[in-house]
Amino acid sequence: MNLQDSSSMLMNQMIMFYNNAMIIIFLITFMVGGMMISLMKKYNYNRSLYEGHELEFIWTLLPTFVMFFIALPSFQMLYSLEETSSPSLTLKTIGNQWFWTYEYSDYKNIEFNSYMIPTNELSMNKFRVLDVDNRIVLPYNHFIRMLITANDVLHSWTIPSLGVKLDAMPGRLNQMSFFINRPGLFFGQCSEICGANHSFMPIVLESTSLKTYSKWIIKMLT
């Protein structure tokens, strides 16, 4: 019934659209259900129900308007997901069986693999099947460009709270931009069935201030 708390402008739009669409769906469900019960009691399957041309015209026209009303914001949001603003930095992601490789394209020699931490190696402050040995670190309040591909099979890089889901396909480079609006720790997982260990290649993104991010970059470069 509920989505994760929003951490980006895109996710704010998705949650708003989802809530409005659910209201419309519930209203249609109750209205149609009530009409069906009322008609069955009143007419007892009278032939007028099968030959009511005016009634057929109404229940064809109304859903058309409803679908048009839902489609407009849906298309607007879909195209906003495809927009690429001038990014502050670029992160390249490579999907592998069964781990992620990250490259910070704006800097030299910043590349690392990210593996899930096995259960028997978890510390008290780690999350089972969600935490990784090397987290992505990105600054909030900056536009991030994501470039993604795969070395072997199809993967999908997904963080629900950011409203980000991008397919990783061998031989193809996909891109997407997103904007993180608050600091925090955000979790995701591969969302494309990619083999036996598909459930064990999580994603962890740490959103920090620009100052903390700069310190992390300097540490990675040294």
PDB file of C-alpha atoms in Angstrom:
ATOM      1  CA  MET A   1       0.000   0.000   0.000  1.00  0.00           C
ATOM      2  CA  ASN A   2       2.922   2.379   0.616  1.00  0.00           C
ATOM      3  CA  LEU A   3       6.196   3.195  -1.120  1.00  0.00           C
ATOM      4  CA  GLN A   4       9.535   3.978   0.503  1.00  0.00           C
ATOM      5  CA  ASP A   5      10.135   7.511   1.763  1.00  0.00           C
ATOM      6  CA  SER A   6      11.230   9.775  -1.046  1.00  0.00           C
ATOM      7  CA  SER A   7      14.854  10.892  -1.315  1.00  0.00           C
ATOM      8  CA  SER A   8      14.713  12.578  -4.730  1.00  0.00           C
ATOM      9  CA  MET A   9      12.512  14.883  -6.775  1.00  0.00           C
ATOM     10  CA  LEU A  10      11.672  12.060  -9.184  1.00  0.00           C
ATOM     11  CA  MET A  11      10.425   9.861  -6.354  1.00  0.00           C
ATOM     12  CA  ASN A  12       8.284  12.734  -5.035  1.00  0.00           C
ATOM     13  CA  GLN A  13       6.511  12.876  -8.397  1.00  0.00           C
ATOM     14  CA  MET A  14       6.080   9.089  -8.479  1.00  0.00           C
ATOM     15  CA  ILE A  15       4.543   8.993  -5.003  1.00  0.00           C
ATOM     16  CA  MET A  16       2.162  11.839  -5.856  1.00  0.00           C
ATOM     17  CA  PHE A  17       1.090  10.111  -9.075  1.00  0.00           C
ATOM     18  CA  TYR A  18       0.694   6.784  -7.277  1.00  0.00           C
ATOM     19  CA  ASN A  19      -1.508   8.304  -4.543  1.00  0.00           C
ATOM     20  CA  ASN A  20      -3.739  10.103  -7.057  1.00  0.00           C
ATOM     21  CA  ALA A  21      -4.046   6.992  -9.245  1.00  0.00           C
ATOM     22  CA  MET A  22      -4.953   4.817  -6.240  1.00  0.00           C
ATOM     23  CA  ILE A  23      -7.726   7.235  -5.237  1.00  0.00           C
ATOM     24  CA  ILE A  24      -9.186   7.046  -8.751  1.00  0.00           C
ATOM     25  CA  ILE A  25      -8.906   3.238  -8.811  1.00  0.00           C
ATOM     26  CA  PHE A  26     -10.661   2.855  -5.448  1.00  0.00           C
ATOM     27  CA  LEU A  27     -13.458   5.228  -6.508  1.00  0.00           C
ATOM     28  CA  ILE A  28     -13.988   3.300  -9.757  1.00  0.00           C
ATOM     29  CA  THR A  29     -13.975  -0.034  -7.916  1.00  0.00           C
ATOM     30  CA  PHE A  30     -16.583   1.026  -5.354  1.00  0.00           C
ATOM     31  CA  MET A  31     -18.728   2.852  -7.911  1.00  0.00           C
ATOM     32  CA  VAL A  32     -18.787  -0.039 -10.411  1.00  0.00           C
ATOM     33  CA  GLY A  33     -19.326  -2.613  -7.658  1.00  0.00           C
ATOM     34  CA  GLY A  34     -22.198  -0.606  -6.201  1.00  0.00           C
ATOM     35  CA  MET A  35     -23.826  -0.132  -9.612  1.00  0.00           C
ATOM     36  CA  MET A  36     -23.580  -3.851 -10.409  1.00  0.00           C
ATOM     37  CA  ILE A  37     -25.210  -4.832  -7.119  1.00  0.00           C
ATOM     38  CA  SER A  38     -27.902  -2.183  -7.525  1.00  0.00           C
ATOM     39  CA  LEU A  39     -28.726  -3.218 -11.104  1.00  0.00           C
ATOM     40  CA  MET A  40     -28.847  -6.918 -10.252  1.00  0.00           C
ATOM     41  CA  LYS A  41     -31.317  -6.240  -7.446  1.00  0.00           C
ATOM     42  CA  LYS A  42     -33.461  -3.822  -9.455  1.00  0.00           C
ATOM     43  CA  TYR A  43     -33.651  -5.477 -12.858  1.00  0.00           C
ATOM     44  CA  ASN A  44     -32.953  -9.114 -12.011  1.00  0.00           C
ATOM     45  CA  TYR A  45     -31.055  -9.557 -15.304  1.00  0.00           C
ATOM     46  CA  ASN A  46     -33.759  -7.841 -17.345  1.00  0.00           C
ATOM     47  CA  ARG A  47     -33.128  -7.618 -21.095  1.00  0.00           C
ATOM     48  CA  SER A  48     -32.900  -3.820 -20.805  1.00  0.00           C
ATOM     49  CA  LEU A  49     -29.389  -4.280 -19.439  1.00  0.00           C
ATOM     50  CA  TYR A  50     -28.311  -6.035 -22.623  1.00  0.00           C
ATOM     51  CA  GLU A  51     -29.960  -3.603 -25.039  1.00  0.00           C
ATOM     52  CA  GLY A  52     -29.293  -0.271 -23.284  1.00  0.00           C
ATOM     53  CA  HIS A  53     -27.341   1.630 -25.953  1.00  0.00           C
ATOM     54  CA  GLU A  54     -27.250   4.838 -23.910  1.00  0.00           C
ATOM     55  CA  LEU A  55     -25.853   2.942 -20.943  1.00  0.00           C
ATOM     56  CA  GLU A  56     -23.199   1.303 -23.124  1.00  0.00           C
ATOM     57  CA  PHE A  57     -22.228   4.693 -24.539  1.00  0.00           C
ATOM     58  CA  ILE A  58     -21.818   6.150 -21.032  1.00  0.00           C
ATOM     59  CA  TRP A  59     -19.718   3.313 -19.634  1.00  0.00           C
ATOM     60  CA  THR A  60     -17.488   3.451 -22.718  1.00  0.00           C
ATOM     61  CA  LEU A  61     -17.049   7.236 -22.679  1.00  0.00           C
ATOM     62  CA  LEU A  62     -16.365   7.648 -18.950  1.00  0.00           C
ATOM     63  CA  PRO A  63     -13.412   5.193 -18.811  1.00  0.00           C
ATOM     64  CA  THR A  64     -11.916   6.970 -21.828  1.00  0.00           C
ATOM     65  CA  PHE A  65     -11.857  10.271 -19.934  1.00  0.00           C
ATOM     66  CA  VAL A  66     -10.474   8.585 -16.826  1.00  0.00           C
ATOM     67  CA  MET A  67      -7.658   6.921 -18.780  1.00  0.00           C
ATOM     68  CA  PHE A  68      -6.837  10.217 -20.495  1.00  0.00           C
ATOM     69  CA  PHE A  69      -6.728  11.950 -17.099  1.00  0.00           C
ATOM     70  CA  ILE A  70      -4.292   9.327 -15.754  1.00  0.00           C
ATOM     71  CA  ALA A  71      -2.171   9.141 -18.937  1.00  0.00           C
ATOM     72  CA  LEU A  72      -1.240  12.846 -19.103  1.00  0.00           C
ATOM     73  CA  PRO A  73       0.754  13.027 -15.828  1.00  0.00           C
ATOM     74  CA  SER A  74       2.099   9.532 -16.511  1.00  0.00           C
ATOM     75  CA  PHE A  75       3.650  10.592 -19.825  1.00  0.00           C
ATOM     76  CA  GLN A  76       4.960  13.812 -18.301  1.00  0.00           C
ATOM     77  CA  MET A  77       6.702  11.887 -15.525  1.00  0.00           C
ATOM     78  CA  LEU A  78       8.033   9.291 -17.982  1.00  0.00           C
ATOM     79  CA  TYR A  79       9.732  11.944 -20.087  1.00  0.00           C
ATOM     80  CA  SER A  80      11.107  13.733 -17.010  1.00  0.00           C
ATOM     81  CA  LEU A  81      12.849  10.465 -16.072  1.00  0.00           C
ATOM     82  CA  GLU A  82      14.621  10.522 -19.450  1.00  0.00           C
ATOM     83  CA  GLU A  83      15.871  14.109 -19.108  1.00  0.00           C
ATOM     84  CA  THR A  84      19.605  14.560 -18.569  1.00  0.00           C
ATOM     85  CA  SER A  85      20.603  17.815 -16.879  1.00  0.00           C
ATOM     86  CA  SER A  86      24.157  19.103 -16.708  1.00  0.00           C
ATOM     87  CA  PRO A  87      25.671  16.638 -14.220  1.00  0.00           C
ATOM     88  CA  SER A  88      28.048  17.555 -11.419  1.00  0.00           C
ATOM     89  CA  LEU A  89      29.712  14.158 -11.715  1.00  0.00           C
ATOM     90  CA  THR A  90      29.404  10.864 -13.566  1.00  0.00           C
ATOM     91  CA  LEU A  91      29.251   7.391 -12.060  1.00  0.00           C
ATOM     92  CA  LYS A  92      29.739   4.389 -14.316  1.00  0.00           C
ATOM     93  CA  THR A  93      28.275   1.095 -13.119  1.00  0.00           C
ATOM     94  CA  ILE A  94      29.050  -2.351 -14.523  1.00  0.00           C
ATOM     95  CA  GLY A  95      26.938  -5.380 -13.643  1.00  0.00           C
ATOM     96  CA  ASN A  96      28.642  -8.729 -13.134  1.00  0.00           C
ATOM     97  CA  GLN A  97      27.616 -12.168 -11.915  1.00  0.00           C
ATOM     98  CA  TRP A  98      27.166 -11.399  -9.046  1.00  0.00           C
ATOM     99  CA  PHE A  99      28.591  -8.065  -7.961  1.00  0.00           C
ATOM    100  CA  TRP A 100      28.787  -4.450  -9.112  1.00  0.00           C
ATOM    101  CA  THR A 101      31.791  -2.519 -10.386  1.00  0.00           C
ATOM    102  CA  TYR A 102      31.838   1.276 -10.001  1.00  0.00           C
ATOM    103  CA  GLU A 103      34.001   3.815 -11.818  1.00  0.00           C
ATOM    104  CA  TYR A 104      34.082   7.526 -10.975  1.00  0.00           C
ATOM    105  CA  SER A 105      34.655   8.793 -14.504  1.00  0.00           C
ATOM    106  CA  ASP A 106      35.607  12.355 -13.469  1.00  0.00           C
ATOM    107  CA  TYR A 107      38.671  11.131 -11.575  1.00  0.00           C
ATOM    108  CA  LYS A 108      41.546   8.821 -12.387  1.00  0.00           C
ATOM    109  CA  ASN A 109      42.080   5.498 -10.661  1.00  0.00           C
ATOM    110  CA  ILE A 110      38.812   5.429  -8.687  1.00  0.00           C
ATOM    111  CA  GLU A 111      37.345   2.049  -9.476  1.00  0.00           C
ATOM    112  CA  PHE A 112      36.196  -0.694  -7.111  1.00  0.00           C
ATOM    113  CA  ASN A 113      34.031  -3.783  -6.868  1.00  0.00           C
ATOM    114  CA  SER A 114      31.095  -4.006  -4.462  1.00  0.00           C
ATOM    115  CA  TYR A 115      30.244  -7.424  -3.010  1.00  0.00           C
ATOM    116  CA  MET A 116      27.557  -8.410  -0.546  1.00  0.00           C
ATOM    117  CA  ILE A 117      28.945  -9.040   2.952  1.00  0.00           C
ATOM    118  CA  PRO A 118      28.363 -12.721   3.868  1.00  0.00           C
ATOM    119  CA  THR A 119      26.135 -13.339   6.878  1.00  0.00           C
ATOM    120  CA  ASN A 120      28.943 -14.886   8.930  1.00  0.00           C
ATOM    121  CA  GLU A 121      31.052 -11.724   8.493  1.00  0.00           C
ATOM    122  CA  LEU A 122      28.394  -9.171   9.443  1.00  0.00           C
ATOM    123  CA  SER A 123      28.998  -6.828  12.363  1.00  0.00           C
ATOM    124  CA  MET A 124      26.251  -5.581  14.676  1.00  0.00           C
ATOM    125  CA  ASN A 125      25.584  -2.403  12.687  1.00  0.00           C
ATOM    126  CA  LYS A 126      25.287  -4.100   9.283  1.00  0.00           C
ATOM    127  CA  PHE A 127      22.177  -5.293   7.440  1.00  0.00           C
ATOM    128  CA  ARG A 128      21.869  -8.901   6.328  1.00  0.00           C
ATOM    129  CA  VAL A 129      21.717  -9.443   2.532  1.00  0.00           C
ATOM    130  CA  LEU A 130      21.724  -5.662   2.057  1.00  0.00           C
ATOM    131  CA  ASP A 131      25.151  -4.389   3.110  1.00  0.00           C
ATOM    132  CA  VAL A 132      28.256  -4.403   0.930  1.00  0.00           C
ATOM    133  CA  ASP A 133      31.988  -4.171   1.492  1.00  0.00           C
ATOM    134  CA  ASN A 134      32.390  -1.018  -0.651  1.00  0.00           C
ATOM    135  CA  ARG A 135      29.604   1.562  -0.676  1.00  0.00           C
ATOM    136  CA  ILE A 136      28.970   4.199  -3.321  1.00  0.00           C
ATOM    137  CA  VAL A 137      29.506   7.709  -1.936  1.00  0.00           C
ATOM    138  CA  LEU A 138      27.756  10.629  -3.666  1.00  0.00           C
ATOM    139  CA  PRO A 139      26.996  14.228  -2.661  1.00  0.00           C
ATOM    140  CA  TYR A 140      23.383  15.304  -2.187  1.00  0.00           C
ATOM    141  CA  ASN A 141      21.882  18.407  -3.852  1.00  0.00           C
ATOM    142  CA  HIS A 142      23.880  17.683  -7.003  1.00  0.00           C
ATOM    143  CA  PHE A 143      22.850  16.168 -10.323  1.00  0.00           C
ATOM    144  CA  ILE A 144      24.425  12.753 -10.825  1.00  0.00           C
ATOM    145  CA  ARG A 145      24.743  11.086 -14.220  1.00  0.00           C
ATOM    146  CA  MET A 146      24.667   7.298 -14.157  1.00  0.00           C
ATOM    147  CA  LEU A 147      26.181   5.292 -17.027  1.00  0.00           C
ATOM    148  CA  ILE A 148      25.513   1.578 -16.839  1.00  0.00           C
ATOM    149  CA  THR A 149      26.357  -1.574 -18.741  1.00  0.00           C
ATOM    150  CA  ALA A 150      26.994  -5.272 -18.017  1.00  0.00           C
ATOM    151  CA  ASN A 151      29.823  -7.721 -18.636  1.00  0.00           C
ATOM    152  CA  ASP A 152      27.807 -10.920 -18.880  1.00  0.00           C
ATOM    153  CA  VAL A 153      23.994 -11.005 -18.640  1.00  0.00           C
ATOM    154  CA  LEU A 154      21.142  -8.562 -18.013  1.00  0.00           C
ATOM    155  CA  HIS A 155      21.146  -6.775 -14.645  1.00  0.00           C
ATOM    156  CA  SER A 156      19.122  -3.874 -13.262  1.00  0.00           C
ATOM    157  CA  TRP A 157      20.485  -1.216 -10.881  1.00  0.00           C
ATOM    158  CA  THR A 158      17.652  -0.116  -8.607  1.00  0.00           C
ATOM    159  CA  ILE A 159      17.275   2.119  -5.539  1.00  0.00           C
ATOM    160  CA  PRO A 160      13.528   2.480  -4.784  1.00  0.00           C
ATOM    161  CA  SER A 161      13.770   5.527  -2.483  1.00  0.00           C
ATOM    162  CA  LEU A 162      15.451   7.501  -5.300  1.00  0.00           C
ATOM    163  CA  GLY A 163      13.007   6.337  -7.957  1.00  0.00           C
ATOM    164  CA  VAL A 164      15.945   4.987  -9.971  1.00  0.00           C
ATOM    165  CA  LYS A 165      15.838   1.770 -12.005  1.00  0.00           C
ATOM    166  CA  LEU A 166      18.240   1.357 -14.893  1.00  0.00           C
ATOM    167  CA  ASP A 167      18.858  -1.782 -16.949  1.00  0.00           C
ATOM    168  CA  ALA A 168      22.422  -3.005 -17.470  1.00  0.00           C
ATOM    169  CA  MET A 169      22.776  -4.764 -20.826  1.00  0.00           C
ATOM    170  CA  PRO A 170      25.916  -6.293 -22.333  1.00  0.00           C
ATOM    171  CA  GLY A 171      27.212  -4.305 -25.302  1.00  0.00           C
ATOM    172  CA  ARG A 172      25.008  -1.289 -24.550  1.00  0.00           C
ATOM    173  CA  LEU A 173      25.569   1.832 -22.445  1.00  0.00           C
ATOM    174  CA  ASN A 174      22.445   3.277 -20.790  1.00  0.00           C
ATOM    175  CA  GLN A 175      22.344   6.563 -18.946  1.00  0.00           C
ATOM    176  CA  MET A 176      20.126   8.343 -16.444  1.00  0.00           C
ATOM    177  CA  SER A 177      20.442  11.381 -14.198  1.00  0.00           C
ATOM    178  CA  PHE A 178      19.078  11.755 -10.669  1.00  0.00           C
ATOM    179  CA  PHE A 179      19.179  14.266  -7.836  1.00  0.00           C
ATOM    180  CA  ILE A 180      19.474  13.223  -4.184  1.00  0.00           C
ATOM    181  CA  ASN A 181      17.832  15.803  -1.918  1.00  0.00           C
ATOM    182  CA  ARG A 182      18.964  14.623   1.526  1.00  0.00           C
ATOM    183  CA  PRO A 183      21.822  12.810   3.242  1.00  0.00           C
ATOM    184  CA  GLY A 184      21.386   9.204   4.248  1.00  0.00           C
ATOM    185  CA  LEU A 185      22.039   5.569   3.498  1.00  0.00           C
ATOM    186  CA  PHE A 186      19.980   4.107   0.658  1.00  0.00           C
ATOM    187  CA  PHE A 187      19.656   0.443  -0.231  1.00  0.00           C
ATOM    188  CA  GLY A 188      18.761  -1.319  -3.449  1.00  0.00           C
ATOM    189  CA  GLN A 189      19.179  -4.631  -5.226  1.00  0.00           C
ATOM    190  CA  CYS A 190      19.493  -6.061  -8.698  1.00  0.00           C
ATOM    191  CA  SER A 191      15.975  -6.146 -10.146  1.00  0.00           C
ATOM    192  CA  GLU A 192      16.608  -8.355 -13.173  1.00  0.00           C
ATOM    193  CA  ILE A 193      16.900 -12.120 -12.724  1.00  0.00           C
ATOM    194  CA  CYS A 194      20.542 -12.712 -13.638  1.00  0.00           C
ATOM    195  CA  GLY A 195      21.388 -16.157 -12.339  1.00  0.00           C
ATOM    196  CA  ALA A 196      21.731 -18.301  -9.233  1.00  0.00           C
ATOM    197  CA  ASN A 197      22.978 -15.467  -6.969  1.00  0.00           C
ATOM    198  CA  HIS A 198      20.650 -12.790  -8.313  1.00  0.00           C
ATOM    199  CA  SER A 199      19.332 -12.140  -4.791  1.00  0.00           C
ATOM    200  CA  PHE A 200      22.822 -11.536  -3.436  1.00  0.00           C
ATOM    201  CA  MET A 201      24.108  -8.468  -5.278  1.00  0.00           C
ATOM    202  CA  PRO A 202      22.775  -5.524  -3.240  1.00  0.00           C
ATOM    203  CA  ILE A 203      23.427  -1.805  -3.741  1.00  0.00           C
ATOM    204  CA  VAL A 204      24.329   0.647  -0.970  1.00  0.00           C
ATOM    205  CA  LEU A 205      24.557   4.369  -1.647  1.00  0.00           C
ATOM    206  CA  GLU A 206      25.815   6.792   0.992  1.00  0.00           C
ATOM    207  CA  SER A 207      24.648  10.360   0.402  1.00  0.00           C
ATOM    208  CA  THR A 208      26.882  12.937   2.100  1.00  0.00           C
ATOM    209  CA  SER A 209      27.670  16.639   2.071  1.00  0.00           C
ATOM    210  CA  LEU A 210      30.045  17.954  -0.583  1.00  0.00           C
ATOM    211  CA  LYS A 211      32.756  18.463   2.043  1.00  0.00           C
ATOM    212  CA  THR A 212      32.566  14.839   3.245  1.00  0.00           C
ATOM    213  CA  TYR A 213      32.439  13.615  -0.341  1.00  0.00           C
ATOM    214  CA  SER A 214      35.580  15.614  -1.200  1.00  0.00           C
ATOM    215  CA  LYS A 215      37.424  14.039   1.725  1.00  0.00           C
ATOM    216  CA  TRP A 216      36.362  10.580   0.544  1.00  0.00           C
ATOM    217  CA  ILE A 217      37.604  11.327  -2.998  1.00  0.00           C
ATOM    218  CA  ILE A 218      40.980  12.502  -1.673  1.00  0.00           C
ATOM    219  CA  LYS A 219      41.248   9.347   0.429  1.00  0.00           C
ATOM    220  CA  MET A 220      40.452   7.157  -2.591  1.00  0.00           C
ATOM    221  CA  LEU A 221      43.037   8.951  -4.737  1.00  0.00           C
ATOM    222  CA  THR A 222      45.845   8.542  -2.237  1.00  0.00           C
TER     223      THR A 222
END
